[in-house]
Structure formats: C-alpha cells, structure tokens
Amino acid sequence: MKISLEWLSEFVDLPDIQGLKKILQKGGFDIASHQQILGDVVADVEMPSNRPDCLGIFGIAREIAFLSGSKLKKDLWAKSSPIKVDNSISIKIQERNLCRRYFGVVINNIGITSSSQTIRNRLEQVGIKSINNIVDITNYVMYETGQPLHAFDMSKLDDQKIIVRLAKNGEKILALDDKEYLLDTGNLVIADSSKPVALAGIIGGRNSSITNDTRAVLLESAWFDPVSIRITSRRLGIKTDSSYRFEHIAIFENIEIAARRVMELIKREIPTSTAVFISDCRTLEPSSAAIKFSISDANEALGLQLKQNEISDILKKDSLDLTKQNGTSIEVKVPPYRLDLQTQQDLEEEIIRSIGLDSVKSNQTLPGFGISPNSYYNFKRTVRDLIVRLGYQEVMTLSFTEPKYAETFSHFSDKLVQVQSSLKDPKYLRSSLIPEMLNCLRHNNNIKEPLLNIFELSTIQSGDLSEKEVVCILNAIDQGGINNVLKELGNLISNKLEFCDLSLKFCVPSFSTSIKAGNETIGFAGLISSLVLDKCNLDGKKISFLELDVKALYKHILPKPRPEFSNQPSAEGDISMVVDEAVKWRDIERIVSEVINECKFICYPFDLFKGGNISAGKKSVAFRIILYPEEKIFSQENTINKVKELLKQRLNAIIR
C-alpha cells in the first residue's frame, strides 16, 4: 500500500524514512520501497494480512503512535452536529448475511468540478486517477480510513430505491471500466427497482455514475461479506482498491466514520451542499472481544519479568480498555477494529511489538531437537529406504477416490466417507492406497511405458474420520518381490510375522492373506484379481499388493543401538557407474559390504539417470561411501578402488 508521508504526518509525528522503516519493522510491517512524487516521499508499505485496520492512512498513523510511544495529533473526523433525517429513499437489504450494514446519506445542492489541488496530488501520489470532486473525495476517504465508499447519482435511481440483492441469472451491468459483465445468482449487487447499479463492494455501474449534470448523490458506506466479494471479483476478473479492502474484512465502526468524513470534505469543497441522513441498516451488531490476560503466563511465555503496571501501560497505548485488574490478571476489552486480537497470545505479541524483540533476553539453554534412533519418524524413513533398496519407486497419490473403487478396496474400513464437492461425480476419502496407485500403473500402461514396482507411505481414513498411516506396495514385475519386502521388514521387529488365510473381494481366490505381529493384525497381502485389473485398463497383468499399518508395525520394532564410530577423521569417496537397468541398490550395497570389512562405513545413492547418452536397458548410478577408520594408517583410495573392481566383475559396471 502506497503512503504519502506528508499526508501521514497530519495524524502523527514522523522521523525520517529510515527511522520510520525501523518503527514499522518493529511492528511486523515493512517499507518495500520509497520514492519522490510531486515533492513528497511516498512509501510502499507491506501490510500483514490480518490487519485490515491498517489499510488506511489513519490506521497506519495509529500503529506508528503505538510502536513509537507518541500520540496522535487529531482524530479522524471533526465532530459535527446531527444531520437531518429523511425517509424519501427506500433502502432494503435482502441478503442479510452478505450485507450486515448499509449506511446511506443523500447530499444535495452539489456542483461537479475538479477537486482541490491537495486532494488531486495525494490521489496521484498513491496511484489513483482524479475524476471529479465527488468521486475523488470518496477515493480520498477510502485511502484515509480504509473504508470503501460509493456515490450514486440520485436522479438515475429508479423509484428512489436501493436494494441489496443477488443478481438474476443473465443480468448484465456496464461497469465504470466500460466493460459489460454477465452476472449470475452468486453475485451480490446494489440495485434500484429495475436494474443493478453496482457490483456490491467492487465497482459501480455506468448507469448510476456521477456526471457534470449530477446535483444530488446517494453516498453508500457498507459492510459486505469478504468471501462473496472475493468470489465475484475472481470470477469476473475485476480487482479494485475497494474489493481488496472488502476481501480483507471492512471495519464495522469505520462505516459511519468514513461517511461523516466524506460529508465534511464535500461541505468544505462545496459550501452550498446539504446532507440528509437516510438509513443505517444493520443486520448484525459486532461484539467486542474480552480477553482475560494472565500476567504470570505472559512473563513465562515471553521470558520477561514485567509488572502489572508496565503491562497495563503498554496495552493502554494500544487503545485497549482494561476493565478489571486484580494483581494477577487483567481483563482486556478489545476495540472492534482490532480483529486480530482474540487470545492471550495475541496480547503477548502486542507487548513484544511495543518493547521490541531486542528486549527479550535468553535465560535458558534450549534442549536439543535430535530424533532418537528408534523414533517413529526415523522408523518411517528406514521403511522407505529399505523398500527403495529392494527396487521400488515411491509415488504420491490423491487423497480422494472414485465410488467404483471406494467400496472394492475398503478392507481397512467398513464405512466410507463421502466428500462434499461441486464436482459432478462424488468422491470418497480413500480407505486404501491401492486404487490411486493402480491409476499410476494404468497411466504408464496407457502411454506405453513399462510397468514399475511402486510404493507409497501415506494416510487413509476410516469411517469415523480417524487417520491411519500405511505403506502400500504394488509389485507388477517380480511376483516374489512382496516376500522379499516382508522378509526385510520382519527383520526390523521383535515379533515373528504370521499369515492367516483371508478372502478379499478384489483378490484372486485363495491368494490373499492377513498379516499379524503378535496377536495384532497389521496388514494384508494378495494377488489382485483380473476382473479388477480389467476395470483399471490393466488387463493381462499380474499385480500383487502389500498394505501394512505403519504404526502397528512400529510398536513391534527391535531396539537398535546407536553405532559407535571411530574418533579418527572420516574419509569419503564417490563412485559413478553405468549398470544394467535390472541391477538393484541392494546388489550394489552387498558388494560394498564385502569389500569394506576393516572399518565402519555408510553408503547411500545420490543420483540415478536414464536416457540421454545412456544406452537403452542401462542406467547411471552415483553413490557415496563414507568410511570411519579405526586406525590412523588407512588408504581410502585403495579401498574405493577395490569396490570399483568388484563392481566391474559382478555387475559388468562401467565406471565413469
């Protein structure tokens, strides 16, 4: 948001631009850039998304006053005497949830001219084009208060009515950008008795615009639902300063303030003008949040030793009303414009923003955040690494599945969860990883790519919406591969895996089993039936599966002591080679283990490449060996060379 420092200085004393940048950074704002425009410094300030109260000059001034400990020079508008009331205009809100307040004022006896030089300059500085005195004043006040406003030519409103309603399907409006928009029932409009005259909160209509002949205007200051504004703005492709502010939630109390400020400026620009109050329609009264603030909890969270009077002074500077204080806690009433303050933690953040992060001293050593060798996180990584070494490739699939698959593969859950969706075909939360993994294989098959052995470790949902983390393997190449995976995973746990016959509706009869560890069922395995594969366009293929509950498996994990490494410096070497595509990582790892038997080591792959200048049926593999010698005299080069020679002999590897 662009801000004129001269304009801002009307409300609060300012330092130079660098000093201002430090103040704003203290509060979570930042000046992205600044430049000279029409003899004034204009700063481009980046706003936090949860601070709609700062989308106007006055809101920024109020924030600077709080952060710098200074006082505001003046209020937003001069208090004026009550305005006359007139019921000649009818204002009706049909969509009470989408428009919760509509403040209307008629201003008569106006003449349309250009604005004063000050208003024109300030609008130009912030990037708004000057139109005429009435339109410029509404834009000026929007930038000053953060509240969007709109002025309608009274003579163009049929039957002197304003109706806030949803558009009818097929209605059209020619907007002020001279583009015609086709509307539907999802668009909120401001209409008179016969036609839409504005897209609510976004842009006015050309059919009610201010022209040189205008002599009376209806001034609108309102609250519109941010979601409704965002949907209409994006669907129609219209982005305005007004829609931006409504999308970030308009401040309820600014509605009347902004309208009165417009009336004040119009009276100053056009002394003959007279204002008549028409309506302040409200469908909801906002309530101010009250937060019970614990002093001891705040000091503990912030690492400070602030007293009650110090905290009270900070909160009062932030325009917060302290209703009760008893030595241990403070009851804080939050002003309606501070929508970001909801909890004790929000107020603690305000305290830190006031005193600055530099005031917080570290008084303790933070504990380490290392992951223990047998942690669940590390176990999942071990499972992934193990399956990759056995020649499987990891995939990630969608969390939804189609109805035709949902019931077929619901072996982990007896109840399906349907997702509310605007899509034509209903979707269900997946109760198995198998369907979408089969889709991966189907896609490869459709584009004539070879089938792969794949796996996924992710969550599935039960009927009660609880999540279960499972690892699923589909073997489309080597039907004995499932047994290898089970054997390797079985080596990680203390209980022996047991297999019990089980009939699964998507498997070949007598070719499915449940898997137990101890007395607990932890998964299933089997051969997927040809009927199911035919539906997936995988006819003629043989695909076996394994699906295991990872947390259930983890409960049976064997303790694994942390390896003790030598105190000698480690040495490492990389090997890059071309081998047959069928060679698995476990084959390479086994050869390295045969050679390196005089010291501990770690071996892992870091690159795999196929295609390009690599011959068909071949792949390029690069891996690293880290050696931990127990003696000072150790030949790293000699050891790596031995590994290379054995790789050549056993795998016909071409060392690169």
XYZ file of C-alpha atoms in Angstrom:
656
model
C 0.000 0.000 0.000
C 1.416 3.382 -1.026
C 1.502 6.057 1.670
C 2.253 9.773 1.375
C 4.411 10.772 4.340
C 3.080 14.336 4.199
C -0.475 13.002 4.445
C 0.532 10.593 7.223
C 2.222 13.419 9.172
C -1.154 15.142 9.568
C -2.040 12.464 12.124
C 1.286 11.587 13.811
C 4.827 12.976 14.108
C 7.240 11.108 11.840
C 11.008 10.567 11.807
C 12.922 10.402 8.506
C 12.250 7.491 6.145
C 14.919 5.239 7.709
C 13.606 5.902 11.197
C 10.066 5.166 10.011
C 11.229 1.902 8.475
C 12.698 0.766 11.817
C 9.485 1.644 13.671
C 7.292 -0.261 11.224
C 9.607 -3.288 11.121
C 9.346 -3.452 14.904
C 5.600 -3.958 14.483
C 5.739 -6.521 11.668
C 5.369 -4.071 8.753
C 7.974 -3.248 6.164
C 8.702 -0.477 3.668
C 9.458 -2.288 0.413
C 10.486 0.909 -1.415
C 10.076 4.689 -1.395
C 10.296 7.457 -3.981
C 9.747 11.177 -4.511
C 6.401 12.008 -6.158
C 5.191 15.621 -6.534
C 7.623 16.853 -3.908
C 6.679 14.274 -1.265
C 8.148 10.955 -0.141
C 5.777 8.076 -0.980
C 6.490 4.762 0.759
C 5.216 1.356 -0.384
C 4.327 -0.411 2.873
C 3.809 -4.171 3.019
C 0.791 -4.920 5.214
C 0.215 -8.038 7.354
C -2.816 -9.903 6.011
C -4.537 -9.934 9.424
C -4.538 -6.140 9.869
C -7.450 -4.691 7.850
C -7.487 -1.768 10.308
C -4.204 -0.617 8.739
C -5.479 -0.400 5.161
C -5.887 3.360 5.572
C -3.622 6.302 6.426
C -5.219 6.789 9.840
C -4.771 3.104 10.771
C -1.069 3.294 9.939
C -0.758 6.523 11.938
C -2.408 4.835 14.950
C 0.033 1.921 14.622
C 3.066 4.245 14.433
C 1.870 6.102 17.535
C 1.672 2.806 19.451
C 5.044 1.498 18.263
C 6.901 4.763 18.812
C 5.195 5.757 22.071
C 3.904 9.029 20.590
C 0.369 10.417 20.438
C -1.993 11.029 17.555
C -2.290 14.684 16.574
C -6.005 14.532 15.787
C -8.983 12.238 15.419
C -10.156 11.039 12.052
C -13.020 13.482 11.596
C -14.260 16.599 13.294
C -17.296 16.017 15.499
C -20.288 17.617 13.831
C -23.879 18.302 14.759
C -26.537 15.669 13.954
C -27.683 15.629 10.335
C -31.281 15.788 9.215
C -33.215 12.558 8.734
C -35.203 11.877 5.568
C -37.093 8.722 4.579
C -37.609 9.653 0.929
C -35.142 6.949 -0.185
C -36.016 3.322 0.488
C -33.084 1.049 1.373
C -33.714 -2.695 1.683
C -31.198 -5.471 2.408
C -32.404 -8.807 1.028
C -29.156 -10.710 1.631
C -28.692 -10.091 5.346
C -25.653 -12.362 5.698
C -23.832 -10.756 2.781
C -24.508 -7.140 3.755
C -24.528 -6.589 7.510
C -24.601 -2.801 7.492
C -25.612 -0.184 4.925
C -25.176 3.481 5.887
C -26.807 5.842 3.403
C -26.658 9.652 3.162
C -28.091 11.913 0.475
C -26.064 15.031 -0.307
C -27.961 17.728 -2.206
C -27.061 21.016 -3.897
C -23.739 19.912 -5.287
C -21.865 21.014 -8.381
C -19.432 18.750 -10.192
C -15.995 20.281 -10.689
C -12.387 19.232 -10.310
C -11.049 18.557 -6.811
C -8.731 20.786 -4.838
C -5.047 20.560 -5.702
C -4.243 18.831 -2.391
C -6.718 16.006 -2.996
C -5.634 15.569 -6.623
C -1.947 15.449 -5.667
C -2.454 12.953 -2.870
C -4.528 10.644 -5.031
C -1.913 10.787 -7.773
C 0.830 10.010 -5.268
C -0.889 6.762 -4.258
C -1.753 5.818 -7.843
C -5.429 6.857 -8.114
C -6.620 8.887 -11.094
C -8.560 12.064 -10.359
C -12.149 12.008 -11.786
C -14.184 14.834 -10.212
C -14.682 16.353 -6.790
C -17.309 13.836 -5.524
C -15.594 10.665 -6.788
C -12.185 11.969 -5.675
C -13.440 12.625 -2.151
C -14.833 9.086 -1.809
C -11.483 7.683 -3.000
C -9.578 10.068 -0.743
C -11.563 8.993 2.323
C -11.228 5.314 1.398
C -7.456 5.741 1.413
C -7.596 7.734 4.640
C -9.900 5.427 6.617
C -9.586 2.085 4.840
C -13.372 2.025 4.281
C -14.539 1.857 0.629
C -17.386 4.209 -0.342
C -19.501 4.787 -3.425
C -21.636 7.686 -4.682
C -24.715 7.182 -6.891
C -26.369 9.895 -8.966
C -29.772 10.226 -7.248
C -31.571 11.150 -10.469
C -30.601 7.810 -12.035
C -32.081 5.585 -9.302
C -35.494 4.324 -10.436
C -38.263 4.881 -7.857
C -35.642 6.249 -5.445
C -34.921 2.731 -4.159
C -31.792 0.843 -3.163
C -31.996 -2.951 -2.877
C -29.042 -5.104 -1.824
C -29.737 -8.429 -3.533
C -28.237 -11.270 -5.538
C -28.171 -10.823 -9.292
C -30.554 -12.724 -11.518
C -29.161 -15.236 -13.973
C -28.361 -13.455 -17.215
C -28.480 -9.922 -15.807
C -25.828 -7.613 -17.223
C -24.140 -4.472 -15.982
C -21.955 -1.958 -17.794
C -19.381 -1.063 -15.154
C -17.337 2.107 -14.691
C -14.431 0.431 -16.516
C -16.722 0.447 -19.608
C -16.864 -3.343 -19.699
C -20.119 -5.278 -19.674
C -20.349 -8.177 -17.217
C -22.752 -11.132 -17.345
C -23.996 -11.907 -13.837
C -25.472 -14.911 -12.073
C -27.090 -15.676 -8.730
C -23.716 -15.827 -6.991
C -23.046 -12.104 -7.492
C -24.179 -9.549 -4.906
C -25.398 -6.320 -6.493
C -26.768 -2.929 -5.477
C -29.931 -2.367 -7.487
C -32.746 0.111 -7.819
C -36.299 -1.032 -8.552
C -35.454 -2.218 -12.074
C -31.732 -2.847 -12.604
C -28.331 -3.414 -10.962
C -26.495 -0.124 -10.444
C -23.280 -1.532 -8.907
C -21.412 -4.750 -8.175
C -21.503 -4.604 -4.378
C -18.123 -3.686 -2.912
C -16.309 -3.990 -6.253
C -17.240 -1.412 -8.894
C -20.087 0.940 -9.737
C -22.277 0.890 -12.819
C -22.075 3.383 -15.632
C -25.886 3.764 -15.402
C -25.644 5.472 -11.989
C -22.313 7.279 -12.346
C -21.559 10.880 -11.387
C -21.530 13.285 -14.348
C -21.381 17.064 -14.819
C -25.192 17.165 -14.583
C -25.332 15.480 -11.159
C -26.921 17.668 -8.445
C -27.584 15.122 -5.690
C -25.832 11.909 -4.716
C -26.567 8.932 -2.507
C -23.435 8.125 -0.519
C -23.003 4.441 0.324
C -20.802 3.186 3.167
C -21.366 -0.502 3.887
C -20.090 -3.872 5.103
C -20.061 -6.693 2.542
C -19.130 -10.321 3.098
C -15.431 -10.841 2.187
C -15.945 -14.340 0.731
C -18.765 -13.139 -1.543
C -16.638 -10.205 -2.738
C -13.641 -12.456 -3.400
C -15.665 -14.999 -5.389
C -17.332 -12.340 -7.583
C -14.072 -10.424 -8.066
C -12.204 -13.501 -9.235
C -14.989 -14.926 -11.395
C -15.475 -11.651 -13.247
C -11.775 -10.763 -13.259
C -12.231 -7.376 -11.554
C -9.701 -6.225 -8.946
C -10.207 -2.789 -7.384
C -8.983 -0.912 -4.311
C -12.498 -1.354 -2.944
C -12.678 -5.128 -3.466
C -9.195 -5.542 -1.946
C -10.313 -3.881 1.283
C -13.622 -5.724 1.496
C -11.833 -9.037 0.915
C -9.726 -8.274 3.994
C -12.902 -7.528 6.046
C -14.202 -3.996 6.422
C -14.077 -2.481 9.908
C -17.636 -2.072 11.210
C -17.057 1.127 13.136
C -15.331 2.812 10.171
C -18.551 2.741 8.143
C -20.137 5.798 9.780
C -16.774 7.474 10.410
C -15.912 7.353 6.701
C -19.366 8.615 5.642
C -19.126 11.569 8.003
C -15.609 12.323 6.790
C -16.908 12.438 3.194
C -19.707 14.790 4.258
C -17.149 17.030 5.983
C -14.877 17.211 2.917
C -17.774 17.799 0.496
C -19.015 20.634 2.709
C -15.514 22.104 2.641
C -15.243 21.756 -1.154
C -18.901 22.698 -1.883
C -20.177 25.053 0.858
C -23.723 25.048 -0.599
C -24.155 21.283 -0.140
C -26.585 19.856 2.416
C -26.585 16.322 3.827
C -29.655 14.270 4.752
C -29.380 11.002 6.669
C -31.354 8.231 5.020
C -30.590 4.926 6.691
C -28.241 2.902 8.869
C -29.493 -0.612 8.176
C -27.816 -3.232 10.375
C -28.385 -6.971 10.294
C -25.700 -7.780 12.872
C -24.096 -5.867 15.725
C -20.417 -6.732 16.239
C -19.310 -7.534 19.772
C -16.016 -6.534 21.312
C -13.829 -9.410 22.451
C -12.915 -9.583 26.152
C -9.689 -11.398 26.997
C -8.604 -12.455 30.470
C -4.874 -11.770 30.467
C -2.671 -13.668 32.939
C 0.435 -11.694 33.949
C 2.399 -14.751 35.131
C 1.601 -16.721 31.969
C 2.718 -13.776 29.836
C 6.031 -13.385 31.679
C 6.683 -17.123 31.443
C 5.903 -17.222 27.722
C 7.936 -14.110 26.904
C 10.856 -14.741 29.265
C 10.293 -11.360 30.944
C 9.599 -10.034 34.427
C 7.081 -7.303 33.658
C 4.923 -5.866 36.418
C 1.202 -5.274 36.142
C 1.534 -1.508 35.764
C 4.099 -1.927 32.956
C 1.809 -4.303 31.061
C -1.180 -2.023 31.656
C 0.678 0.994 30.253
C 1.618 -0.937 27.085
C -1.924 -2.195 26.499
C -3.437 1.254 27.093
C -1.075 2.710 24.476
C -2.595 0.175 22.069
C -6.059 1.699 22.661
C -7.166 -1.332 24.683
C -9.673 -0.869 27.509
C -8.644 -2.507 30.804
C -11.837 -3.270 32.717
C -10.604 -5.360 35.660
C -7.190 -5.683 37.323
C -6.514 -7.801 40.405
C -2.740 -8.105 40.611
C -2.504 -11.465 38.803
C -4.691 -10.865 35.757
C -6.169 -8.114 33.622
C -9.447 -8.191 31.744
C -8.890 -6.539 28.385
C -11.673 -5.237 26.155
C -10.535 -5.206 22.536
C -11.744 -2.376 20.255
C -13.916 -3.587 17.339
C -11.332 -2.578 14.726
C -8.662 -4.950 16.126
C -9.954 -8.154 14.540
C -6.534 -9.779 15.019
C -6.709 -9.765 18.837
C -8.553 -12.857 20.076
C -6.383 -14.648 22.653
C -3.850 -14.131 25.447
C -1.093 -14.956 22.956
C -2.225 -12.126 20.666
C -1.845 -9.645 23.538
C 1.581 -11.084 24.391
C 2.568 -10.370 20.805
C 1.380 -6.762 21.215
C 3.659 -6.401 24.244
C 6.649 -7.704 22.286
C 5.822 -5.413 19.357
C 5.837 -2.467 21.753
C 9.044 -3.152 23.682
C 10.869 -4.802 20.762
C 12.348 -8.280 20.395
C 15.751 -6.942 21.455
C 14.355 -6.528 24.972
C 13.823 -10.274 25.331
C 16.939 -11.910 26.785
C 17.614 -15.616 26.578
C 17.685 -17.068 30.099
C 17.924 -20.750 29.378
C 19.556 -23.223 27.052
C 17.111 -24.772 24.651
C 17.055 -28.579 24.638
C 18.281 -30.411 21.591
C 15.832 -31.351 18.900
C 17.543 -34.510 17.660
C 15.485 -37.528 16.646
C 16.178 -40.662 18.648
C 17.312 -43.718 16.662
C 14.033 -45.580 17.300
C 11.640 -42.658 16.837
C 8.566 -43.120 14.654
C 9.879 -40.525 12.204
C 13.163 -42.376 11.840
C 11.332 -45.684 11.520
C 9.300 -44.386 8.562
C 12.495 -43.220 6.907
C 14.024 -46.653 7.487
C 10.989 -48.339 5.917
C 11.174 -46.064 2.876
C 14.914 -46.628 2.429
C 14.502 -50.378 2.775
C 11.773 -50.562 0.104
C 13.762 -48.324 -2.267
C 16.798 -50.594 -1.882
C 14.586 -53.503 -2.948
C 13.955 -51.798 -6.288
C 10.648 -49.948 -5.707
C 9.900 -46.366 -6.720
C 7.922 -44.077 -4.405
C 4.750 -42.351 -5.636
C 2.371 -39.794 -4.112
C -1.316 -40.026 -4.987
C -4.543 -38.093 -4.332
C -6.461 -38.437 -1.055
C -9.763 -38.993 -2.894
C -11.006 -41.990 -4.809
C -13.928 -42.695 -7.110
C -17.076 -44.550 -5.954
C -16.392 -47.554 -8.203
C -13.098 -48.168 -6.354
C -14.022 -46.992 -2.851
C -16.168 -49.987 -1.877
C -13.997 -52.544 -3.678
C -10.860 -51.657 -1.695
C -12.410 -50.865 1.719
C -10.581 -53.676 3.525
C -9.174 -51.409 6.271
C -12.568 -49.739 6.955
C -16.215 -50.854 6.870
C -17.614 -47.345 6.369
C -16.855 -44.880 3.577
C -16.628 -41.102 3.953
C -18.069 -39.084 1.081
C -16.570 -35.647 0.398
C -18.872 -32.690 -0.263
C -17.892 -31.455 -3.703
C -19.250 -29.372 -6.544
C -17.890 -31.937 -8.996
C -20.388 -33.988 -10.961
C -19.046 -37.341 -9.762
C -18.956 -37.892 -5.974
C -15.636 -38.570 -4.310
C -14.725 -40.531 -1.198
C -11.820 -40.221 1.194
C -9.576 -43.138 0.398
C -9.720 -46.126 2.748
C -6.862 -47.781 0.858
C -3.887 -46.570 -1.173
C -4.343 -49.295 -3.793
C -6.880 -47.635 -6.181
C -4.901 -44.476 -6.920
C -1.656 -46.446 -7.126
C -3.304 -48.660 -9.745
C -4.171 -45.454 -11.587
C -0.434 -44.676 -11.673
C 0.274 -48.019 -13.286
C -2.696 -47.583 -15.648
C -1.313 -44.226 -16.790
C 2.095 -45.766 -17.514
C 0.440 -48.606 -19.372
C -1.685 -46.208 -21.468
C 1.343 -44.259 -22.662
C 3.236 -47.478 -23.444
C 5.707 -47.047 -20.582
C 6.921 -50.201 -18.799
C 5.199 -51.111 -15.539
C 7.121 -50.446 -12.342
C 7.202 -51.761 -8.815
C 5.860 -48.829 -6.762
C 5.079 -47.971 -3.142
C 3.505 -45.172 -1.129
C 3.605 -44.316 2.570
C 0.658 -42.087 3.442
C -2.621 -41.839 5.367
C -6.001 -43.428 4.785
C -9.303 -42.593 6.510
C -11.620 -44.829 8.499
C -15.376 -44.355 8.671
C -15.074 -42.396 11.930
C -12.696 -39.935 10.164
C -9.700 -41.220 12.116
C -6.489 -41.467 10.105
C -4.212 -44.455 9.731
C -0.730 -44.308 8.235
C 0.002 -47.247 5.948
C 2.647 -48.314 3.500
C 1.355 -49.926 0.324
C 3.396 -51.815 -2.262
C 2.306 -52.842 -5.759
C 4.508 -55.387 -7.470
C 3.964 -55.604 -11.216
C 7.287 -57.152 -12.264
C 8.713 -59.709 -9.847
C 5.900 -61.622 -8.101
C 8.324 -62.872 -5.468
C 9.213 -59.322 -4.534
C 6.459 -58.996 -1.909
C 8.067 -61.836 0.064
C 11.422 -60.032 -0.026
C 9.837 -56.894 1.393
C 8.108 -58.850 4.155
C 11.357 -60.615 4.990
C 13.299 -57.355 5.285
C 10.559 -55.616 7.291
C 10.276 -58.657 9.519
C 13.944 -58.226 10.440
C 13.082 -54.828 11.969
C 10.555 -56.102 14.509
C 10.682 -58.333 17.573
C 7.621 -60.498 16.812
C 7.556 -63.042 14.039
C 5.135 -62.223 11.228
C 2.250 -64.678 10.925
C -0.065 -65.198 7.948
C -3.744 -66.168 8.080
C -5.950 -67.007 5.109
C -8.397 -64.220 4.317
C -10.842 -63.681 1.461
C -10.614 -60.176 -0.023
C -13.173 -59.338 -2.725
C -10.608 -57.707 -5.019
C -8.122 -60.600 -4.865
C -7.762 -63.917 -6.668
C -9.484 -66.592 -4.522
C -7.061 -68.307 -2.106
C -4.388 -65.703 -2.968
C -4.924 -63.196 -0.132
C -3.852 -63.173 3.482
C -3.902 -61.086 6.626
C -0.588 -60.405 8.368
C -0.173 -60.448 12.136
C 2.581 -59.452 14.553
C 1.918 -60.926 17.962
C -1.874 -61.071 18.184
C -2.405 -57.850 16.196
C -3.412 -57.682 12.547
C -1.060 -55.172 10.919
C -1.834 -55.603 7.232
C -2.907 -57.563 4.189
C -1.312 -59.016 1.072
C -2.528 -60.778 -2.033
C -2.795 -61.053 -5.798
C -5.271 -58.583 -7.352
C -7.926 -60.303 -9.471
C -8.051 -59.947 -13.239
C -11.631 -58.555 -13.052
C -10.413 -55.603 -11.005
C -7.373 -55.075 -13.222
C -9.562 -55.139 -16.332
C -11.595 -52.223 -14.929
C -8.324 -50.342 -14.476
C -7.232 -50.993 -18.073
C -4.523 -53.320 -16.793
C -5.932 -56.479 -18.343
C -3.472 -59.289 -18.802
C -1.209 -58.029 -15.980
C -0.357 -59.769 -12.711
C -0.069 -57.349 -9.803
C 0.387 -58.321 -6.175
C -0.012 -55.924 -3.248
C 1.071 -55.481 0.342
C -0.511 -52.912 2.663
C 0.736 -52.535 6.251
C -0.282 -50.325 9.170
C 2.975 -48.459 9.848
C 2.222 -47.506 13.471
C 1.152 -51.052 14.278
C 4.402 -52.298 12.752
C 6.378 -49.688 14.692
C 5.013 -50.940 18.027
C 6.939 -54.172 17.473
C 10.248 -52.563 16.481
C 13.507 -54.039 17.794
C 15.727 -51.695 19.837
C 18.598 -50.540 17.633
C 21.696 -49.293 19.475
C 23.386 -46.183 18.142
C 26.569 -47.233 16.291
C 29.858 -46.263 17.854
C 32.132 -44.643 15.310
C 35.877 -44.185 15.466
C 37.400 -40.965 16.762
C 39.542 -40.835 13.624
C 38.551 -38.411 10.828
C 36.142 -39.863 8.295
C 37.032 -40.241 4.614
C 34.639 -40.362 1.709
C 34.595 -41.186 -1.972
C 32.029 -41.098 -4.781
C 31.531 -43.755 -7.428
C 29.622 -43.117 -10.654
C 28.922 -46.021 -12.984
C 26.643 -47.399 -15.700
C 24.964 -50.748 -14.990
C 22.071 -52.829 -16.299
C 18.663 -51.359 -15.522
C 17.733 -54.539 -13.607
C 20.503 -54.016 -11.019
C 19.026 -53.129 -7.625
C 20.568 -50.978 -4.930
C 20.769 -53.930 -2.559
C 23.081 -55.677 -5.063
C 25.443 -52.684 -5.021
C 25.274 -52.391 -1.226
C 26.102 -56.092 -0.806
C 29.252 -55.745 -2.928
C 30.418 -52.680 -0.978
C 29.912 -54.609 2.302
C 32.065 -57.491 1.039
C 34.992 -55.188 0.298
C 34.876 -52.880 3.312
C 35.296 -55.117 6.340
C 38.141 -53.375 8.168
C 36.124 -50.341 9.300
C 32.611 -48.997 9.711
C 31.040 -47.175 6.780
C 27.878 -45.548 5.411
C 26.854 -45.986 1.795
C 23.982 -44.200 0.022
C 22.949 -43.296 -3.564
C 22.592 -39.643 -4.587
C 21.927 -39.793 -8.332
C 20.065 -42.005 -10.802
C 19.785 -41.225 -14.528
C 18.284 -42.969 -17.560
C 18.091 -41.868 -21.176
C 20.191 -39.216 -22.887
C 23.551 -40.707 -23.807
C 22.917 -43.754 -21.599
C 22.169 -46.835 -23.691
C 18.723 -48.431 -23.631
C 18.440 -51.022 -20.852
C 21.152 -49.247 -18.845
C 21.150 -46.663 -16.074
C 23.701 -44.355 -14.497
C 24.060 -44.653 -10.709
C 26.177 -42.461 -8.438
C 26.682 -43.203 -4.756
C 28.831 -42.049 -1.864
C 30.823 -44.122 0.613
C 31.793 -42.542 3.965
C 34.494 -44.505 5.798
C 35.159 -44.367 9.552
C 38.657 -45.912 10.005
C 39.736 -47.140 13.428
C 43.424 -46.594 12.743
C 45.380 -43.583 11.577
C 47.037 -45.515 8.768
C 44.264 -46.123 6.258
C 44.163 -45.937 2.469
C 40.836 -44.528 1.341
C 41.854 -44.624 -2.327
C 42.848 -48.294 -2.127
C 39.503 -49.251 -0.548
C 37.412 -47.350 -3.129
C 39.428 -48.916 -5.980
C 38.705 -52.414 -4.604
C 34.985 -51.612 -4.584
C 35.178 -50.434 -8.208
C 36.954 -53.628 -9.320
C 34.372 -55.884 -7.688
C 31.538 -53.874 -9.211
C 33.098 -54.406 -12.651
C 33.421 -58.154 -12.077
C 29.994 -58.831 -10.555
C 27.768 -56.296 -12.308
C 29.715 -55.560 -15.505
C 29.734 -51.968 -14.339
C 31.306 -49.260 -16.483
C 32.982 -46.858 -14.064
C 32.656 -43.259 -15.189
